[in-house]
XYZ file of C-alpha atoms in Angstrom:
434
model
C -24.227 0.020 -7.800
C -22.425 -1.790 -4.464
C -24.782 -2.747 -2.661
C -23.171 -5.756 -0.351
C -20.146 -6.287 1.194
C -19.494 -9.166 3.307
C -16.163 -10.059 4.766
C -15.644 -13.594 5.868
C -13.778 -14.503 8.912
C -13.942 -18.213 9.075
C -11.122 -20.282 8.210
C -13.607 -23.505 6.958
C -16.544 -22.766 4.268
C -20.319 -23.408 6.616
C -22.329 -26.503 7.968
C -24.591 -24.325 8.961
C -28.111 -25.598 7.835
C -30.144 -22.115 7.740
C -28.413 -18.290 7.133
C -29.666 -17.630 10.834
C -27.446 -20.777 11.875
C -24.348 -18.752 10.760
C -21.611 -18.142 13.443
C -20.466 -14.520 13.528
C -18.628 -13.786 10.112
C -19.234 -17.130 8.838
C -20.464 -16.871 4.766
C -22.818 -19.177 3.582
C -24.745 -20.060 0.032
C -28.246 -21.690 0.433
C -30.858 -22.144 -2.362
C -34.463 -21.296 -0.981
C -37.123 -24.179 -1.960
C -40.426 -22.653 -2.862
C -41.606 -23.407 0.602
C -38.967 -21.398 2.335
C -37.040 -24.339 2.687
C -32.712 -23.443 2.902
C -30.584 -26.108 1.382
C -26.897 -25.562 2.017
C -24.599 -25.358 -1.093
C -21.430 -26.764 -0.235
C -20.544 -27.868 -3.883
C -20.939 -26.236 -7.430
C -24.642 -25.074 -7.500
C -26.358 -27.920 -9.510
C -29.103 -27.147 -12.698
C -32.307 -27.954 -10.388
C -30.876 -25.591 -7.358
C -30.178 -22.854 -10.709
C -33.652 -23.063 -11.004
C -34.085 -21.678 -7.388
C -33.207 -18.204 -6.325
C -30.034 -18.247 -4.268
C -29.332 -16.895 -0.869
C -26.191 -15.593 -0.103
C -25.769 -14.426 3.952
C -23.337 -13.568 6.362
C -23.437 -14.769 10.204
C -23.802 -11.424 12.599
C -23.139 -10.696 16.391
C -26.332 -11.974 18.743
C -28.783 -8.492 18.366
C -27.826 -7.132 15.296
C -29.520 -7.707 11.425
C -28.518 -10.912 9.699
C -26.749 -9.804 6.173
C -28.271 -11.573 3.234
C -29.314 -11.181 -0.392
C -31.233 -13.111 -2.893
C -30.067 -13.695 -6.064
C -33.079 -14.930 -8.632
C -32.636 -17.499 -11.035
C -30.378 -17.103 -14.164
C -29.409 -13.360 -12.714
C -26.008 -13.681 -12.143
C -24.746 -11.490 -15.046
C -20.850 -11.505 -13.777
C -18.206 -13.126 -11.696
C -14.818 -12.565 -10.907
C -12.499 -14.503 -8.469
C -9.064 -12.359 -7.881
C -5.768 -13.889 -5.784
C -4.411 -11.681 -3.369
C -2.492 -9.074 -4.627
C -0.325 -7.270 -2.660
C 0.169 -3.903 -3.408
C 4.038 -2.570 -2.635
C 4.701 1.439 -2.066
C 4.776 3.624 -4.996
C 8.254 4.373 -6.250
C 9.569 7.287 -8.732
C 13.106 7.430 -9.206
C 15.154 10.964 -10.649
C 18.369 10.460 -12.025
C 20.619 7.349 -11.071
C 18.144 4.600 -9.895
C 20.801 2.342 -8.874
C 20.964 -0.221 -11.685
C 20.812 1.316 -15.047
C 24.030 3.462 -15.478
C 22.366 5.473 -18.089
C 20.446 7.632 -15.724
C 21.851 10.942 -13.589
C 21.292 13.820 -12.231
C 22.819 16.698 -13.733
C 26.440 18.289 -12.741
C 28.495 21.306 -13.697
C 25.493 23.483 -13.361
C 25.062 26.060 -10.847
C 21.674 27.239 -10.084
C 18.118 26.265 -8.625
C 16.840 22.569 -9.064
C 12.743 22.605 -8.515
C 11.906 19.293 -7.178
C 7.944 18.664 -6.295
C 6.177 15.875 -4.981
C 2.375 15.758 -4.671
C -0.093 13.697 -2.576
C -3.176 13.088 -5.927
C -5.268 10.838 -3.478
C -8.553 10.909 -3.881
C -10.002 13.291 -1.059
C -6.998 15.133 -0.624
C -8.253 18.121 -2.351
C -6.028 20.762 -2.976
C -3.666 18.072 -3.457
C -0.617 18.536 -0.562
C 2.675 19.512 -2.348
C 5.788 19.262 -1.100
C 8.324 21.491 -2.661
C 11.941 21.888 -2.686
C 14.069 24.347 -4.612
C 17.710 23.943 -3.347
C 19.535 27.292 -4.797
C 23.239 26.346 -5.145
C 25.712 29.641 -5.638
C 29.060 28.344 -6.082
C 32.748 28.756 -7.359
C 32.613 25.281 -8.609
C 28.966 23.833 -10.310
C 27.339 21.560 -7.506
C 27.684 17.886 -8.250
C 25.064 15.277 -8.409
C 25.783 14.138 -4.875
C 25.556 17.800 -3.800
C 22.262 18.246 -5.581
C 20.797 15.089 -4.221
C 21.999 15.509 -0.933
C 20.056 19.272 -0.922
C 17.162 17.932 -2.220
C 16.671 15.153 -0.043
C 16.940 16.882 2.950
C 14.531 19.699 1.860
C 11.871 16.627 1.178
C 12.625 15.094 4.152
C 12.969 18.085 6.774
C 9.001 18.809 5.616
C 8.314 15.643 7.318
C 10.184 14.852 10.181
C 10.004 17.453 13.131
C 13.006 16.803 14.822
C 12.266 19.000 18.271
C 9.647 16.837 19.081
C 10.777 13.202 16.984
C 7.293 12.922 15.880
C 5.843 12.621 11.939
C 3.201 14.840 11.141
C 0.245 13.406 9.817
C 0.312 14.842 6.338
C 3.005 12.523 5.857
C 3.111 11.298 2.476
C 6.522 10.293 1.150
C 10.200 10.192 1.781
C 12.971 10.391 -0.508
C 16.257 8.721 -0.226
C 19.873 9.403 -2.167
C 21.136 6.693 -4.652
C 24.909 6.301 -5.727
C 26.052 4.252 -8.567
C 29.669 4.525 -6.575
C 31.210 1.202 -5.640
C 30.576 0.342 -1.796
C 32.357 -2.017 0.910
C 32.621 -3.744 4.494
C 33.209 -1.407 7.597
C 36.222 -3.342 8.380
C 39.029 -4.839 6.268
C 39.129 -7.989 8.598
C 36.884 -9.802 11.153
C 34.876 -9.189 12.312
C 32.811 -8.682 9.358
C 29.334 -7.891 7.986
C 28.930 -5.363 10.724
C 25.471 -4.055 10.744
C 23.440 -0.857 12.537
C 20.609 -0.004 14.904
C 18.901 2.796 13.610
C 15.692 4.458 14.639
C 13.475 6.251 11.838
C 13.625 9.807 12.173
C 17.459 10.114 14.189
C 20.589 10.676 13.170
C 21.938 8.374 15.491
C 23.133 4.601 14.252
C 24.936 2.089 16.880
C 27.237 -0.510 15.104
C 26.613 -3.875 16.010
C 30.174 -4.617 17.294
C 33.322 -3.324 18.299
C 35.922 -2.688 15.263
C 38.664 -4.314 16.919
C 40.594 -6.912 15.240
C 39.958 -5.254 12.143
C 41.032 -1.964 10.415
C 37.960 1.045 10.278
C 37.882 2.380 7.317
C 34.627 4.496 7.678
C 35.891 8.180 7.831
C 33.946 11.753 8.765
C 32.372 12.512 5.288
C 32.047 8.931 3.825
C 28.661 7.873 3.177
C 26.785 4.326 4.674
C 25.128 2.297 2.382
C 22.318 1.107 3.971
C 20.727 -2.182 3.669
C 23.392 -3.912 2.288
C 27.274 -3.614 1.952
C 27.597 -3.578 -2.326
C 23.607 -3.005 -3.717
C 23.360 0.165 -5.356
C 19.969 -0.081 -4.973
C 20.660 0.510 -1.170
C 20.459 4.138 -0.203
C 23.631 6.365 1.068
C 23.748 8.731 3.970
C 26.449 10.960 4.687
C 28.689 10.355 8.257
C 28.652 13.318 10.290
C 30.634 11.474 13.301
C 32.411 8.031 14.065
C 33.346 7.315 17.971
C 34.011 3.638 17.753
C 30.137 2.094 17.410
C 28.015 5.248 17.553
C 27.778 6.956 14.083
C 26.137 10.085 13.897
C 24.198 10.755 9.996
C 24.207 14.015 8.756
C 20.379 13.159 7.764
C 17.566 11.488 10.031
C 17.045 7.761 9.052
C 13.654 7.411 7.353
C 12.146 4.331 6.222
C 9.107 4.614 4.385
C 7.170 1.282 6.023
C 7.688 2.877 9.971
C 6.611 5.243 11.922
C 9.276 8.257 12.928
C 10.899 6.478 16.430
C 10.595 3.045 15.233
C 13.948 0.927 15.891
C 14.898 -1.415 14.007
C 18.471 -3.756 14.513
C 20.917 -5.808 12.779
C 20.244 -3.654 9.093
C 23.399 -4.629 6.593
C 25.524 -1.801 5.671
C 28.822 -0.830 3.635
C 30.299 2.269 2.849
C 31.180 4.796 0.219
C 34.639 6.712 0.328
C 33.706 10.398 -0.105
C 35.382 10.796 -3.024
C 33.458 8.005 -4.674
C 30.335 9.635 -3.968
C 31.548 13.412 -5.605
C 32.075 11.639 -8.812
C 29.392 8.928 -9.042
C 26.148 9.241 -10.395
C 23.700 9.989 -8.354
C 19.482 9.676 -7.866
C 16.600 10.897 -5.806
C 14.412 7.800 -5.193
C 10.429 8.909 -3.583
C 8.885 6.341 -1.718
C 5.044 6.711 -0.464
C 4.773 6.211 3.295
C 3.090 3.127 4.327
C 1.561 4.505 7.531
C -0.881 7.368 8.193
C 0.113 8.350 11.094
C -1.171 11.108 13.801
C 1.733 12.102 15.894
C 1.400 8.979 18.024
C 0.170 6.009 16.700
C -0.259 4.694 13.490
C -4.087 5.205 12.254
C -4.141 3.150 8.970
C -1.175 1.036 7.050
C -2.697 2.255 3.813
C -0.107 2.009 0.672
C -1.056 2.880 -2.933
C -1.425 6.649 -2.669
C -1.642 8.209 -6.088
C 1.725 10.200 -6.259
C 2.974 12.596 -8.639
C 6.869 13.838 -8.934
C 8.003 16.503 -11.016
C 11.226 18.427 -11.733
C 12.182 21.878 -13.629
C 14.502 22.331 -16.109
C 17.713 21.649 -14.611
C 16.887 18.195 -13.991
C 14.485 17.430 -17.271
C 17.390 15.569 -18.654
C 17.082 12.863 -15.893
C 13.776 11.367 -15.927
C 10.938 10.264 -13.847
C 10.221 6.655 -13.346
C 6.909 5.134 -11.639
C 7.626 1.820 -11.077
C 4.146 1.289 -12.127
C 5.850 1.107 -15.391
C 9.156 -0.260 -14.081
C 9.904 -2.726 -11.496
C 11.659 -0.812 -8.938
C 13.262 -1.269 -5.244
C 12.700 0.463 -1.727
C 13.609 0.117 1.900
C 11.202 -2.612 3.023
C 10.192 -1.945 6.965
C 13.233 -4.548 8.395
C 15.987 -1.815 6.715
C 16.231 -4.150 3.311
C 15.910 -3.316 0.120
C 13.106 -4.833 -1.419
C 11.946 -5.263 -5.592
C 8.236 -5.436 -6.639
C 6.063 -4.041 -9.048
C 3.561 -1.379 -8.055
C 0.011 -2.973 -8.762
C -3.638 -1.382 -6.676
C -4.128 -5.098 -5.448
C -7.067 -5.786 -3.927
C -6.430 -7.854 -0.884
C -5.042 -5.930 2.334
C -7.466 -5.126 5.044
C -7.537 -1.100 4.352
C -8.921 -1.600 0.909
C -11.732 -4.257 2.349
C -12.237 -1.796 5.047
C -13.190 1.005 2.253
C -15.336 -1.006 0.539
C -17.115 -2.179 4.086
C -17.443 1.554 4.963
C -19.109 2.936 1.570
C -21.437 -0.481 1.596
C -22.582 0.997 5.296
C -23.564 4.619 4.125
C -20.041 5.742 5.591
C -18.384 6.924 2.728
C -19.181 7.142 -0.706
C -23.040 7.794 -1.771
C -25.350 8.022 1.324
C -27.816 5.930 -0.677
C -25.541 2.855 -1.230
C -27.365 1.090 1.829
C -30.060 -0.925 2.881
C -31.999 1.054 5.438
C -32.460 0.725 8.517
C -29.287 -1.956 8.856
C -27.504 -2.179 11.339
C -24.194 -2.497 9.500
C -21.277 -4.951 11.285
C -17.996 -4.414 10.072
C -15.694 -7.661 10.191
C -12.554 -6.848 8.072
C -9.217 -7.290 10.410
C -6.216 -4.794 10.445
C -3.131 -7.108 9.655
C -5.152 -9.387 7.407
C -5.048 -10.034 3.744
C -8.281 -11.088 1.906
C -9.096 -13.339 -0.943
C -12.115 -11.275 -3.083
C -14.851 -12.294 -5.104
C -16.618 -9.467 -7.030
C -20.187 -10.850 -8.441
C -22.825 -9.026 -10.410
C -26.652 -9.985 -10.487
C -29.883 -8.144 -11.509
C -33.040 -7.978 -10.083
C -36.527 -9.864 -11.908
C -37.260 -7.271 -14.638
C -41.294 -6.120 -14.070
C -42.939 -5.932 -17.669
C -44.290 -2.251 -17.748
C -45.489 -2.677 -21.416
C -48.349 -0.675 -20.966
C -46.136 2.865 -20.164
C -43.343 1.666 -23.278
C -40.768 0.091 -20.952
C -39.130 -2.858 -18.571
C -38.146 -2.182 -15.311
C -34.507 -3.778 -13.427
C -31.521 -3.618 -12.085
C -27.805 -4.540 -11.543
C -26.669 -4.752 -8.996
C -23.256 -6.340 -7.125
C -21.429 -7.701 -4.535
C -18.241 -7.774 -2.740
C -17.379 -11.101 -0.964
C -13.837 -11.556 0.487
C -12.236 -13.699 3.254
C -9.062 -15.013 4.445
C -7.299 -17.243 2.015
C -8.486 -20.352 3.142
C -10.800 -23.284 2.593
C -14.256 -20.490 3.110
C -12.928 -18.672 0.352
C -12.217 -21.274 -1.864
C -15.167 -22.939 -0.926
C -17.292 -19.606 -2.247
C -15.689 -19.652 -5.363
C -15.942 -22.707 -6.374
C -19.668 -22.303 -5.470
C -20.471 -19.047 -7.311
C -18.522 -19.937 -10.497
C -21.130 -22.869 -11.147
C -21.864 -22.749 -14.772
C -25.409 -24.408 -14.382
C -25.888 -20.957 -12.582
C-alpha cells in the first residue's frame, strides 16, 4: 500500500543535521539514537546505525507538516533503484511502415475499409473511439495511396476543427500516410536542401527560399515528404497548390508532440512524383498525442496512453504493429522523424505527479494518506526524475493469545533530479548491513 511519496528537488544530497533542518524539497536519511538523537547518513548505512530505526524526511515550505517516516530495524523487505526511462509516443503502423517492403495496404478492391482507433486509458471509461469507414465506389479499385489518403483524413478531420484552428481536448492520436515510393530534393540545382515552415493544424507550408537558380520540380498533385528528403519513414502529404514558396497541403499538418497552431521552421523535405505514390505501397502510421490539451493551452505533456487500432476485413491482410513489440519511428516535435522503443518509463514529471497526487488522497484510494497532512507537492513540469521504489514493514505485535501476528508492508516512492541527491539516496538505501 503507497503510502509516501517524496520528490526531491535539490541538486546535492543534505548537510542538514536534523529532518527539521531540511531546506524545502531537500531529502534526507538520519538514524534516530535511542535518545532522539538524528545522525545524518551521508554514506552506506553502517551495521550499528542498522541496528537503529531509520528516518527518512523531506524538507517542507515554512507552515506546513514536515514529511517523514520511520523505518525499524531489519524492515526493509525491498529496494529498487530505476534510471530514467523515457517513455516515447505509442506507435501502430497498418500496411507499409516505411522500412519493411513486405507490408501494404490492400489495392484492386473496391469497397468500405473500417479503420478504428481507441483511447483504453485508464479513466476514460467508455473508452473514446475514433472511427473511420472511407466507402470507395469506383470504375477502377482504389489504390493504397487512395485508401490511405481517405483514411487519414477521416482520423484526422475528428481532431482538428479547422473553423476555429483549435484541438479539441479529447485529442488522442493522429495518423499520418507512409509511401515506400522513392523521394527527392525540391530543386535539381542550388540551392538545395530546401526546407518548410509549417504550423500544426494548416494547410499552409512556406519554403525556406526562393527556387531560383534551380529547376522546381514539385508539381500540383505530388506529395512532400516531410522530415527528410529520401526516409521512407518520413510521412507524405499531398500538394494542393505551388506559387513559388507558399505550398498549400491538401491535409492540415499534424504533429503528434504540438499543440494545433504550433510553428515550427526549417523541417527537411523531398518530394514524391504523383505517379510514384499511385503505385507504391502505402501505410497508415497512429501516433498518440503528446499533449492534453483544452482548446488553449496545453494542460499536461502526458505520453503513454494505452491505445488500441483495429481494422475490418479489407485490410486484415496488412497488419497491426505496436511498436511496443517493434521499434518504430514518428514525427518528433522539431518536424523529424524520430526511432525509439515504446517502454511506460518511469521518470517524466506527469508520472511523479500521479504518484504525488494518489499519495495526497487526490486520486486513487481516499485512504492512501496520513491524516490530517498537509500534503506539498514538489514534482516540476519539464523535469525528468531518477526513482527509488523501497518496501518496509511495520514491528509485527505478537497477538498469540487471539491465534495471530499483527503487521504491515508498506512502501515508498522517492525520486529526484538525476543528480548527486539522487545518487546519494541510493547509494544510502541499498546498504546491505540494512
Amino acid at each position: 500500500m503507497l503510502k509516501n511519496v517524496l520528490i526531491g528537488t535539490s541538486a546535492n544530497y543534505t548537510t542538514a543535521a536534523s529532518p527539521y533542518l531540511l531546506a524545502s524539497g531537500e531529502i534526507g536519511v538520519y538514524s534516530l539514537a535511542n535518545d532522539g538523537t538524528y545522525t545524518l547518513i551521508t554514506a552506506a548505512i553502517s551495521a550499528a546505525q542498522a541496528l537503529l530505526p531509520i528516518v527518512i524526511a523531506q524538507g517542507v515550505p515554512a507552515g506546513r507538516n514536515i514529511k517523514m517516516f520511520t523505518i525499524q530495524p531489519r524492515e526493509k523487505r525491498a529496494y529498487l533503484y530505476t534510471d530514467i526511462a523515457l517513455p516515447i509516443p505509442n506507435v501502430f503502423v497498418t500496411g507499409y511502415d516505411g522500412v519493411t517492403a513486405t507490408y501494404a495496404l490492400p489495392s484492386g478492391i473496391a469497397g468500405t475499409y473500417d479503420f478504428k482507433v481507441q483511447n483504453l486509458t485508464y479513466g476514460n471509461p467508455p473508452f473514446p473511439t475514433v472511427g473511420s469507414t472511407p466507402f470507395f465506389q469506383t470504375n477502377a479499385a482504389a489504390t493504397q495511396i487512395a485508401i490511405a489518403s481517405a483514411i487519414v483524413k477521416d482520423v484526422n478531420n475528428q481532431f482538428l476543427l479547422s473553423e476555429n484552428a483549435i484541438m479539441p481536448a479529447q485529442r488522442f492520436a493522429f495518423a499520418e500516410i507512409l509511401s515506400g515510393a522513392s523521394s527527392a530534393q525540391l530543386v535539381t540545382s542550388a540551392p538545395a536542401n530546401i526546407t518548410g515552415t509549417f504550423t500544426v493544424g494548416s494547410t499552409n507550408v512556406t519554403l525556406s527560399g526562393s527556387t531560383a537558380g534551380g529547376t522546381t520540380v514539385l508539381n500540383i498533385g505530388d506529395y512532400l515528404r516531410v522530415g527528410s528528403a529520401t526516409a521512407t519513414t518520413a510521412p507524405i502529404y499531398r500538394v494542393a497548390t505551388v506559387s513559388g514558396t507558399a505550398v498549400t497541403l491538401d491535409t492540415p499538418y499534424v504533429n503528434s508532440m504540438l499543440t494545433v497552431g504550433t510553428t515550427i521552421a526549417s523541417v527537411a523535405l523531398g518530394y514524391v512524383t504523383a505517379a510514384n505514390a499511385t503505385s507504391g505501397n502505402a501505410g497508415i502510421r497512429v501516433t498518440e498525442t503528446g499533449n492534453i490539451f483544452n482548446g488553449s493551452s496545453v494542460l499536461e505533456p502526458m505520453p503513454n496512453k494505452i491505445l488500441n487500432v483495429s481494422c475490418n476485413v479489407n485490410l486484415s491482410g496488412a497488419p497491426v504493429q505496436n511498436n511496443q513489440v517493434v521499434t518504430k519511428t514518428y514525427t518528433a516535435a522539431n518536424g523529424t522523424i524520430t526511432t525509439g522503443v515504446y517502454t511506460e518509463g518511469n521518470g517524466t514529471y506527469p508520472q511523479i505527479f500521479k504518484k504525488e497526487l494518489t499519495a495526497a488522497g487526490y486520486s486513487g484510494f481516499m485512504n492512501r494518506i496520513f491524516l490530517p497532512d498537509n500534503f506539498p507537492l514538489y514534482s516540476v513540469s519539464g523535469t525528468n526524475y531518477v526513482t527509488i521504489g523501497l518496501q518496509y514493514g511495520t514491528s509485527v505485535t505478537d497477538y498469540t493469545a487471539q491465534g495471530y501476528k499483527a503487521g504491515e508492508t508498506l512502501s515508498a516512492i522517492i525520486a529526484a533530479p538525476a543528480s548527486g541527491q539522487i545518487f546519494a539516496l541510493a547509494s544510502i538505501l541499498s546498504s546491505t548491513a540494512w
